[in-house]
CSV table of N, CA, C and O in Angstrom, one decimal:
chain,number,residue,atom,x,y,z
A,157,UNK,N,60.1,142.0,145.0
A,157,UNK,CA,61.1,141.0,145.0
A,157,UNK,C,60.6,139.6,145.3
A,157,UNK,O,61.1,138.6,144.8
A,158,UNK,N,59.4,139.6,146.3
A,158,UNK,CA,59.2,138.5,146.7
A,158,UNK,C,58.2,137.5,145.6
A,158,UNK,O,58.1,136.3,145.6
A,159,UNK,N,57.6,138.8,144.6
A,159,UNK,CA,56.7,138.3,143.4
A,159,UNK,C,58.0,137.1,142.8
A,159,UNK,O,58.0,135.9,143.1
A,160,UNK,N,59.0,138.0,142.0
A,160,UNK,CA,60.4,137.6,141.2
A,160,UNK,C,60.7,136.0,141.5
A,160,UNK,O,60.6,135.2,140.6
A,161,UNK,N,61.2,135.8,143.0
A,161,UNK,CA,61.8,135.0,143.7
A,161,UNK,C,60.6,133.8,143.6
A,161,UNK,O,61.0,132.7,143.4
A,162,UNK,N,59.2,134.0,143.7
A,162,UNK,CA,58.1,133.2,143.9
A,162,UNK,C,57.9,132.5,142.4
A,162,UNK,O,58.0,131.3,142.1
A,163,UNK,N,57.6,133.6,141.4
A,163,UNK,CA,57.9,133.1,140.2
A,163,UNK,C,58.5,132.7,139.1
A,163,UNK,O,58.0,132.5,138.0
A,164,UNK,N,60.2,132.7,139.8
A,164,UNK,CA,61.4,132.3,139.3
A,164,UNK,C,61.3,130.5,140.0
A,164,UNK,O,61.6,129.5,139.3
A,165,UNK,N,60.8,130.3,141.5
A,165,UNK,CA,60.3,129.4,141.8
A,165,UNK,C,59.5,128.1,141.1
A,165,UNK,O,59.9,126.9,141.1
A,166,UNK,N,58.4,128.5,140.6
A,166,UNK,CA,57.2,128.1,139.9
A,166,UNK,C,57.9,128.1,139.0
A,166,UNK,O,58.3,127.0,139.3
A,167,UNK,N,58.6,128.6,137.7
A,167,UNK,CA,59.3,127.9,136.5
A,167,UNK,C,60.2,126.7,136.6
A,167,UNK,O,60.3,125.7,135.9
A,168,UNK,N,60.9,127.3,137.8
A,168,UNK,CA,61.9,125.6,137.7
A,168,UNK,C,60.8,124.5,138.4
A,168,UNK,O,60.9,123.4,137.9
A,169,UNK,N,60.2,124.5,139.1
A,169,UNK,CA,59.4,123.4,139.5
A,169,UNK,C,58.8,123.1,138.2
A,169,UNK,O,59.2,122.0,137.7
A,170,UNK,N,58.0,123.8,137.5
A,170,UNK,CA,56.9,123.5,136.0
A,170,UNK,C,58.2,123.0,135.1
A,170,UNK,O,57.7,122.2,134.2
A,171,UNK,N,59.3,123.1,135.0
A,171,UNK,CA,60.5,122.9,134.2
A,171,UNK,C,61.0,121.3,134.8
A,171,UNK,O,60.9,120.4,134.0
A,172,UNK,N,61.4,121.1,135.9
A,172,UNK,CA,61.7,119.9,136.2
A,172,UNK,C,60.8,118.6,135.8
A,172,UNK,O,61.2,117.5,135.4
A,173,UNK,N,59.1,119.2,136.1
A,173,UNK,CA,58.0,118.3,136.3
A,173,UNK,C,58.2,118.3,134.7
A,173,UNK,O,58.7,117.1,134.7
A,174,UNK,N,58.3,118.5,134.0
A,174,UNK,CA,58.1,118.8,132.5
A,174,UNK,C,58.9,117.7,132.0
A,174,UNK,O,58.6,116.8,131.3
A,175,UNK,N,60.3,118.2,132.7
A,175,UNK,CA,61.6,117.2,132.4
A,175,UNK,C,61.4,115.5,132.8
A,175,UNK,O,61.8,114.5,132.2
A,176,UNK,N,60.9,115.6,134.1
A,176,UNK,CA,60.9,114.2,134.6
A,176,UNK,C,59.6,113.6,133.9
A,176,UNK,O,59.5,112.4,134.1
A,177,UNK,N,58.8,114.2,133.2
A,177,UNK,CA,57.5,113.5,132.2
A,177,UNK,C,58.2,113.6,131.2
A,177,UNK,O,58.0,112.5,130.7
A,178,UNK,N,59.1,114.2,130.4
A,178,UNK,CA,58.9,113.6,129.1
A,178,UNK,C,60.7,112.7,128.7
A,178,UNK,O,61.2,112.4,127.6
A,179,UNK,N,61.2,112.6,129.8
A,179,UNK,CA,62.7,112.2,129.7
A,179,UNK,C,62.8,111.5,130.7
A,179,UNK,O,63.3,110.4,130.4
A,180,UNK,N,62.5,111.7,132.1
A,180,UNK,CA,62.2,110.5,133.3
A,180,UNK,C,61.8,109.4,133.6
A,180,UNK,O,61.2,108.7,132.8
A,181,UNK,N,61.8,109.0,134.7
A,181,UNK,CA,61.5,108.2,135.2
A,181,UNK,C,60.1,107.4,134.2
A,181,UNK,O,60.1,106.4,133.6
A,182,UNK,N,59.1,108.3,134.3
A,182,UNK,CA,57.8,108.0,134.5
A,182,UNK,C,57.6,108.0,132.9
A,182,UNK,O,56.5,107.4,132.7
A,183,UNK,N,58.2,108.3,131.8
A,183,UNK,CA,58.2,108.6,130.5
A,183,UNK,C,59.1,106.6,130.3
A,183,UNK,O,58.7,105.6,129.6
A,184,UNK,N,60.1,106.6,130.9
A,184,UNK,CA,60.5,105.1,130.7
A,184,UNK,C,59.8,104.1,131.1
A,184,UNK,O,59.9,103.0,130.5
A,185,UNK,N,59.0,104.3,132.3
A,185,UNK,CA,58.3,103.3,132.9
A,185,UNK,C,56.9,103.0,131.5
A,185,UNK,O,56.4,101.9,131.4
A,186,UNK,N,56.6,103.9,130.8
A,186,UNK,CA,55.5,103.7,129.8
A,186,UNK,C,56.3,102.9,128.5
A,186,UNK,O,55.7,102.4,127.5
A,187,UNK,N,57.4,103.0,128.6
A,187,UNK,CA,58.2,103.1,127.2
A,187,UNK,C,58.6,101.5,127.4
A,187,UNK,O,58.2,100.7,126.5
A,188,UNK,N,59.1,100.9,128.4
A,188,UNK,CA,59.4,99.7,128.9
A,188,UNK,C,58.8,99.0,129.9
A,188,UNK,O,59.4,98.7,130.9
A,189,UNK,N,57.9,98.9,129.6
A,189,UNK,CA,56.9,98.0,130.8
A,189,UNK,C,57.3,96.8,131.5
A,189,UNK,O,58.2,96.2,130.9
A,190,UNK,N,56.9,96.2,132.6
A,190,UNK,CA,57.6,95.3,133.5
A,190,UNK,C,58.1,94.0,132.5
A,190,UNK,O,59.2,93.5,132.5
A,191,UNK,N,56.9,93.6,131.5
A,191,UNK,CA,57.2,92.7,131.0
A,191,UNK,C,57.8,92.7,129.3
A,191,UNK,O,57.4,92.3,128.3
A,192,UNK,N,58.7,93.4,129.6
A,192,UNK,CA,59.6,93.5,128.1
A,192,UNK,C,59.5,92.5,127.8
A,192,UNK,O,58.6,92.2,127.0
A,193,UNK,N,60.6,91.4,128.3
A,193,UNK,CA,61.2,90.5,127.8
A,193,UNK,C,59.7,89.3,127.6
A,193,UNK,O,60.0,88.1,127.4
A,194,UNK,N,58.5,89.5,127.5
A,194,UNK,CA,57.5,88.9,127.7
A,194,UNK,C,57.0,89.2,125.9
A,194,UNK,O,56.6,88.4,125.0
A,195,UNK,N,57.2,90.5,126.1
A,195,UNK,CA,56.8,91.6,124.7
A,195,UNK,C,57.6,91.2,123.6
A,195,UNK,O,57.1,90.9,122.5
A,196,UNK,N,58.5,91.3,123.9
A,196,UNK,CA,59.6,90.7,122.7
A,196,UNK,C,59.4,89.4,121.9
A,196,UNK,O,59.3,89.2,120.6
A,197,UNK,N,59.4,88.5,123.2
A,197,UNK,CA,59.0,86.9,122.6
A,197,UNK,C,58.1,86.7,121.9
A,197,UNK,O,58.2,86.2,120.8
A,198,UNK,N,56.7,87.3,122.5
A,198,UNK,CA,55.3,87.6,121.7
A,198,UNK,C,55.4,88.2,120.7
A,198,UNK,O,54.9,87.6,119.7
A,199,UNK,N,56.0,89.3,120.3
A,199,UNK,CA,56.9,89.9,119.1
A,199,UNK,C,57.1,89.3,117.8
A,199,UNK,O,56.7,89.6,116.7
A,200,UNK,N,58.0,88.0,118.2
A,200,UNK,CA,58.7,87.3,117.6
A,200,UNK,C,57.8,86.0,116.9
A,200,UNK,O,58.1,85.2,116.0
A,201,UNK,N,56.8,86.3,117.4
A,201,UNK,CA,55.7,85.1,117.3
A,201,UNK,C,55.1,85.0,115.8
A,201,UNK,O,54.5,84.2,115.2
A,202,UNK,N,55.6,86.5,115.6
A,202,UNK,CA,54.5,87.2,114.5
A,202,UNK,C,54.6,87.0,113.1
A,202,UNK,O,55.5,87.7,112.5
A,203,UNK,N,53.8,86.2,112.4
A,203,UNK,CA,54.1,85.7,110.6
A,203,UNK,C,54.7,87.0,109.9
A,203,UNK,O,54.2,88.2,110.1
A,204,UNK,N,55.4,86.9,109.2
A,204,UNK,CA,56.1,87.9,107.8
A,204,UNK,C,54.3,87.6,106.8
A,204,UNK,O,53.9,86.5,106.4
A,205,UNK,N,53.8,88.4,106.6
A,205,UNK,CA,52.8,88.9,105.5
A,205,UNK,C,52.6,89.7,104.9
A,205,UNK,O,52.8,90.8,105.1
A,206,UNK,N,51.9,89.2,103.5
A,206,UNK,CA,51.6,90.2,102.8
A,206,UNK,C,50.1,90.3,102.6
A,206,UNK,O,49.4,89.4,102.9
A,207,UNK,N,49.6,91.6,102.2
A,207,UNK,CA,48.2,92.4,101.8
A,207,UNK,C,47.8,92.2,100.5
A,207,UNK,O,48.1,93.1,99.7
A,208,UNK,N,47.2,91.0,100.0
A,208,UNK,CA,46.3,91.4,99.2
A,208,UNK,C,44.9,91.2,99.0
A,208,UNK,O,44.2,90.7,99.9
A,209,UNK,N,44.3,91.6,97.3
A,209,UNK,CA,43.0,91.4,97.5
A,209,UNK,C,42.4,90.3,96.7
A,209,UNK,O,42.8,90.0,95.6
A,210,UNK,N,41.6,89.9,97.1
A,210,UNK,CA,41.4,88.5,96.0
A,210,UNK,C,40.4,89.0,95.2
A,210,UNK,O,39.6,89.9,95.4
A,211,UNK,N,40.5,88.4,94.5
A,211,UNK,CA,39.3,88.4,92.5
A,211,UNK,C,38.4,86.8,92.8
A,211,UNK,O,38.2,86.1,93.7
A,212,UNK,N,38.1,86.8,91.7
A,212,UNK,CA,37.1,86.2,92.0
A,212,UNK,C,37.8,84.7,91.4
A,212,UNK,O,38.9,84.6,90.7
A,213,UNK,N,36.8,83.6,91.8
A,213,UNK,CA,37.3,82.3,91.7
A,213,UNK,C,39.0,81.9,92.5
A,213,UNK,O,39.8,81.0,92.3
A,214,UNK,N,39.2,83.0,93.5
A,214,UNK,CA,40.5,82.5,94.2
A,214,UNK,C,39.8,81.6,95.5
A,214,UNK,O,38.8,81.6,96.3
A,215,UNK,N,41.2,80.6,95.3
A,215,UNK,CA,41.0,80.0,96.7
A,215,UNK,C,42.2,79.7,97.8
A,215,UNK,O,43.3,79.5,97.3
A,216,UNK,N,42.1,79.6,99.0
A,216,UNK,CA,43.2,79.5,99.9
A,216,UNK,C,44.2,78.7,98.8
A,216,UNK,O,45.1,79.4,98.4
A,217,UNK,N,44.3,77.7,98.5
A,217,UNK,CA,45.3,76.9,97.6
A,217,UNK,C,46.0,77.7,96.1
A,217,UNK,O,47.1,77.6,95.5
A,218,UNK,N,45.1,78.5,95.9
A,218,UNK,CA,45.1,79.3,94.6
A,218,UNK,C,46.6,80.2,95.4
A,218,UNK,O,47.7,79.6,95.4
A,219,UNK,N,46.4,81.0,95.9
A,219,UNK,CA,47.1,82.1,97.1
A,219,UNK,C,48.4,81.4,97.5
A,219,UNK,O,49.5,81.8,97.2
A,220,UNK,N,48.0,80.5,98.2
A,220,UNK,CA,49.2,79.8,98.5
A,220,UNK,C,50.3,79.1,97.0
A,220,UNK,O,51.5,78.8,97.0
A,221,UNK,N,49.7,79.1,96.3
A,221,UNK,CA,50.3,78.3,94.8
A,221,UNK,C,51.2,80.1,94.5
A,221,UNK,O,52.4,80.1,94.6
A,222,UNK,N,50.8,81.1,94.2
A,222,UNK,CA,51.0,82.2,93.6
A,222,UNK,C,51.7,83.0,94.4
A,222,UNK,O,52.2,83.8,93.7
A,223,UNK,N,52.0,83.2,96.0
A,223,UNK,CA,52.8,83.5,96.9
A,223,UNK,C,53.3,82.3,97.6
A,223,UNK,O,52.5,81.8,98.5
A,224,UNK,N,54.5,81.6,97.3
A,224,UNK,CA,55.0,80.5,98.1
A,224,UNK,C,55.8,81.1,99.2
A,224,UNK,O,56.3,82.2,99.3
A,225,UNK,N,55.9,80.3,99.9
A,225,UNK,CA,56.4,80.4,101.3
A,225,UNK,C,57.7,81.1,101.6
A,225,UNK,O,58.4,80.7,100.7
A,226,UNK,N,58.3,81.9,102.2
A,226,UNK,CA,59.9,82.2,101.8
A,226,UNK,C,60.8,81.1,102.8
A,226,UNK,O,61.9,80.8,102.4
A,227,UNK,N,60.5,80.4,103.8
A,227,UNK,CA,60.6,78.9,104.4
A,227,UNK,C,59.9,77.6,104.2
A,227,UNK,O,58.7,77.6,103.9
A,228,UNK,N,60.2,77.1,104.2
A,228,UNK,CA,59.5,75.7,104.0
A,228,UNK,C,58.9,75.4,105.1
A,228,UNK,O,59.3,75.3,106.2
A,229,UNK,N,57.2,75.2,104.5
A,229,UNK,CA,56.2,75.3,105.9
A,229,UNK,C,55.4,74.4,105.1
A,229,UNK,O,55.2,74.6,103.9
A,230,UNK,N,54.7,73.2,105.8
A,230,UNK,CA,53.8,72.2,105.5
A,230,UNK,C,52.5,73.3,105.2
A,230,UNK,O,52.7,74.6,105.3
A,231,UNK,N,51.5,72.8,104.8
A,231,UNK,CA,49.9,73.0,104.0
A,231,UNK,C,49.0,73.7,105.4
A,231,UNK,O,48.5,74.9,105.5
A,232,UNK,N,49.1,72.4,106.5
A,232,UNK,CA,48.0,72.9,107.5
A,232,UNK,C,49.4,74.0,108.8
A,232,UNK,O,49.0,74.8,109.6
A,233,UNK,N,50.4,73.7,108.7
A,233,UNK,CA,50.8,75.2,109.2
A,233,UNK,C,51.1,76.2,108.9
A,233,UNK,O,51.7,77.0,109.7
A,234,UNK,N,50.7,76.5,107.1
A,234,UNK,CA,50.2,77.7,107.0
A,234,UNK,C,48.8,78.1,106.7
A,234,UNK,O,48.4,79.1,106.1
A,235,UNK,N,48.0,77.2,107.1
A,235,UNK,CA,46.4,77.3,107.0
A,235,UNK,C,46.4,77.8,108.5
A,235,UNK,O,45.7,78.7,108.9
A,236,UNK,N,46.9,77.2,109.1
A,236,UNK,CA,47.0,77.5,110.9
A,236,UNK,C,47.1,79.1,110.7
A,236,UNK,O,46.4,79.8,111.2
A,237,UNK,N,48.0,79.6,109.8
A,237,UNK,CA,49.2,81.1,110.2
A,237,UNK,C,48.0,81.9,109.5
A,237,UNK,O,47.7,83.0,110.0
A,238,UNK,N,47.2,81.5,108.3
A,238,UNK,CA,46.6,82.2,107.6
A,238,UNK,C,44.6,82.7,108.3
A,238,UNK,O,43.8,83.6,108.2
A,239,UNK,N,45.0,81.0,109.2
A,239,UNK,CA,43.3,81.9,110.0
A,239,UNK,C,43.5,82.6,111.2
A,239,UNK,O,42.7,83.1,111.9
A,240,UNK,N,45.2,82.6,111.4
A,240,UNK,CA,45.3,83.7,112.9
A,240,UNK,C,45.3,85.1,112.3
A,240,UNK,O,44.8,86.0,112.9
A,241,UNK,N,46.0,85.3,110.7
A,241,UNK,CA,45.6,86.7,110.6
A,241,UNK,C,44.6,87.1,110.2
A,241,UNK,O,44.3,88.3,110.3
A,242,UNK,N,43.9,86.2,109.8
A,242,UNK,CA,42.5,86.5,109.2
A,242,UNK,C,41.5,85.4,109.8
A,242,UNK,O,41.3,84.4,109.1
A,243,UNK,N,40.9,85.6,111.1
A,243,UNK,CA,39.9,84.8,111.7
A,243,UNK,C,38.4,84.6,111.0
A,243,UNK,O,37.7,83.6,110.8
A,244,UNK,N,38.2,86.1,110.8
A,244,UNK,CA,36.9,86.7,110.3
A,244,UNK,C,36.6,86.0,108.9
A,244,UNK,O,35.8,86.5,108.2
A,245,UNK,N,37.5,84.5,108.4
A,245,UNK,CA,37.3,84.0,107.2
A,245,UNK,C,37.4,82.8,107.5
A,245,UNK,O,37.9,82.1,106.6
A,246,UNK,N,37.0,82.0,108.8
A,246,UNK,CA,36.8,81.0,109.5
A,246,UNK,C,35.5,80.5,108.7
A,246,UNK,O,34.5,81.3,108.8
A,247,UNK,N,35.3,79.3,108.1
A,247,UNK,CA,34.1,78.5,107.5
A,247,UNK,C,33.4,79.6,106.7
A,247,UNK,O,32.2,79.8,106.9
A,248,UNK,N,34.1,80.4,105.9
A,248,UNK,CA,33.5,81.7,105.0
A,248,UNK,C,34.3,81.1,103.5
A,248,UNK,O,35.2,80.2,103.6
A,249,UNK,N,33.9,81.5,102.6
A,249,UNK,CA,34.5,81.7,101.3
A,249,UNK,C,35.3,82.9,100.9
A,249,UNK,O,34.7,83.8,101.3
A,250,UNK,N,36.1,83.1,100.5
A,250,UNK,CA,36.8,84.2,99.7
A,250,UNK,C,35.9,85.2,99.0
A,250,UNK,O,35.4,84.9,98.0
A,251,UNK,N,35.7,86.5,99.8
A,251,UNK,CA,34.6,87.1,98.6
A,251,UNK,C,35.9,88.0,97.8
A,251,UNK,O,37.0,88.4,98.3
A,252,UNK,N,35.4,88.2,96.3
A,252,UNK,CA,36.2,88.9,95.5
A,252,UNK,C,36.3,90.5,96.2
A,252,UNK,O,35.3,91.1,96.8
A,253,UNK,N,37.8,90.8,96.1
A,253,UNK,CA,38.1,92.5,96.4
A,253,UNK,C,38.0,92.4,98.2
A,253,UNK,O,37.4,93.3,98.8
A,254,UNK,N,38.5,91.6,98.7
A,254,UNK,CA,38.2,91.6,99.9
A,254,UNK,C,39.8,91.9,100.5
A,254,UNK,O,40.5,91.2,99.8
A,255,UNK,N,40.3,92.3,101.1
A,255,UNK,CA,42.1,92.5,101.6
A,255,UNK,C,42.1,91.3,102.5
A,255,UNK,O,41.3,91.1,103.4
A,256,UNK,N,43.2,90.6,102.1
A,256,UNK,CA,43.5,89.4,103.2
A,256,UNK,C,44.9,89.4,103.3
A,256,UNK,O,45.6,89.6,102.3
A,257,UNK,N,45.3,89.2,104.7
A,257,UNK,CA,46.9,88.9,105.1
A,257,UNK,C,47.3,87.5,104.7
A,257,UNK,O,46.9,86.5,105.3
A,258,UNK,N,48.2,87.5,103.5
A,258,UNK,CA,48.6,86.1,103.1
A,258,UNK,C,49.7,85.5,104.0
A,258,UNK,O,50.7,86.0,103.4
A,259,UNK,N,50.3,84.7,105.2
A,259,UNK,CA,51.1,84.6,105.6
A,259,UNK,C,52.8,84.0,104.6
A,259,UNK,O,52.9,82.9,104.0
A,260,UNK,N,53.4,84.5,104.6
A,260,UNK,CA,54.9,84.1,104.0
A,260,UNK,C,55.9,82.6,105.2
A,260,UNK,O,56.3,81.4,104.9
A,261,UNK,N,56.0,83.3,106.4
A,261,UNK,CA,57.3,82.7,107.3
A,261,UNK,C,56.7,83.0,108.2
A,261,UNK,O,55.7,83.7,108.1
A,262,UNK,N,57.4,82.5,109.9
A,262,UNK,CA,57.7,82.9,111.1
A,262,UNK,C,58.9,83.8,111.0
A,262,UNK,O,59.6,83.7,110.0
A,263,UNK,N,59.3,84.6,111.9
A,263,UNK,CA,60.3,85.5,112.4
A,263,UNK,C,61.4,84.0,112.8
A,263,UNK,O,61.2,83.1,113.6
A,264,UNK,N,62.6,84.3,111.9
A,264,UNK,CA,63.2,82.6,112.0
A,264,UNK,C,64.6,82.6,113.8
A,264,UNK,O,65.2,81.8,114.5
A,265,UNK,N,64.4,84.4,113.8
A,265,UNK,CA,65.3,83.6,115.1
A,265,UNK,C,64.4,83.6,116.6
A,265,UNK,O,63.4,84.2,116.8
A,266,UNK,N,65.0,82.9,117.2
A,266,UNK,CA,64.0,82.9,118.8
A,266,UNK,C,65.0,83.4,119.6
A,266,UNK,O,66.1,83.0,119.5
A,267,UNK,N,64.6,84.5,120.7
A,267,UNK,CA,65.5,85.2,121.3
A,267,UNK,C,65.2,84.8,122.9
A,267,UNK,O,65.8,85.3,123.9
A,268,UNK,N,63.9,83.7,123.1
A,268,UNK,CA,62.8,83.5,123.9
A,268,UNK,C,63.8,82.4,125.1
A,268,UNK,O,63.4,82.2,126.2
A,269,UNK,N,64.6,82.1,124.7
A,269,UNK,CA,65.3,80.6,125.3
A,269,UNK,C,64.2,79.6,125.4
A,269,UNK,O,64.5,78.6,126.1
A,270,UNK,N,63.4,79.6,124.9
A,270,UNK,CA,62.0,77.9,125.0
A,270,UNK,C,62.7,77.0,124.2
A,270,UNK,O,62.2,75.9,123.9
């Protein structure tokens, strides 16, 4: 009896711990971290883009001419949006067949209060 009672024990403990990791406390603390509202804004930060690949004789102007903006955004702030997604083409050329993030827009609402 005392086996029964010991190992009827040991299931609800292994059952609770089970419960409070994957539905608890400790499962929300990973899911929402202190700085949500930090997460979000930074979120928000982030260009609408698209993936393509370039051929040969393209150039940032070419790209920009053939995907236009879906907002109205000056030349050097989407040259700004276009070397944050793609750094690694900083004082480089366009090589043909290469995948590059074309930027479109910003995320147009701000939830940030700035």
């Amino acid at each position: 009896m005392r086996a029964f009672v010991l190992t009827a024990i040991i299931i609800i403990f292994a059952f609770v711990v089970k419960v409070d990791l994957t539905e608890g406390s400790l499962h929300l603390a990973a899911i929402y971290p202190k700085d949500t509202d930090k997460a979000l804004c930074e979120k928000q930060r982030e260009p609408n883009y698209i993936t393509i690949q370039t051929i040969q004789g393209d150039s940032i102007h070419s790209l920009f001419a053939l995907h236009p903006a879906k907002v109205p955004m000056t030349f050097p702030e989407r040259l700004q949006l276009f070397y944050e997604l793609n750094p690694h083409l900083q004082l480089q050329a366009l090589v043909p067949g290469e995948n590059i993030k074309l930027p479109l827009s910003f995320e147009l609402e701000n939830k940030c209060g700035k």
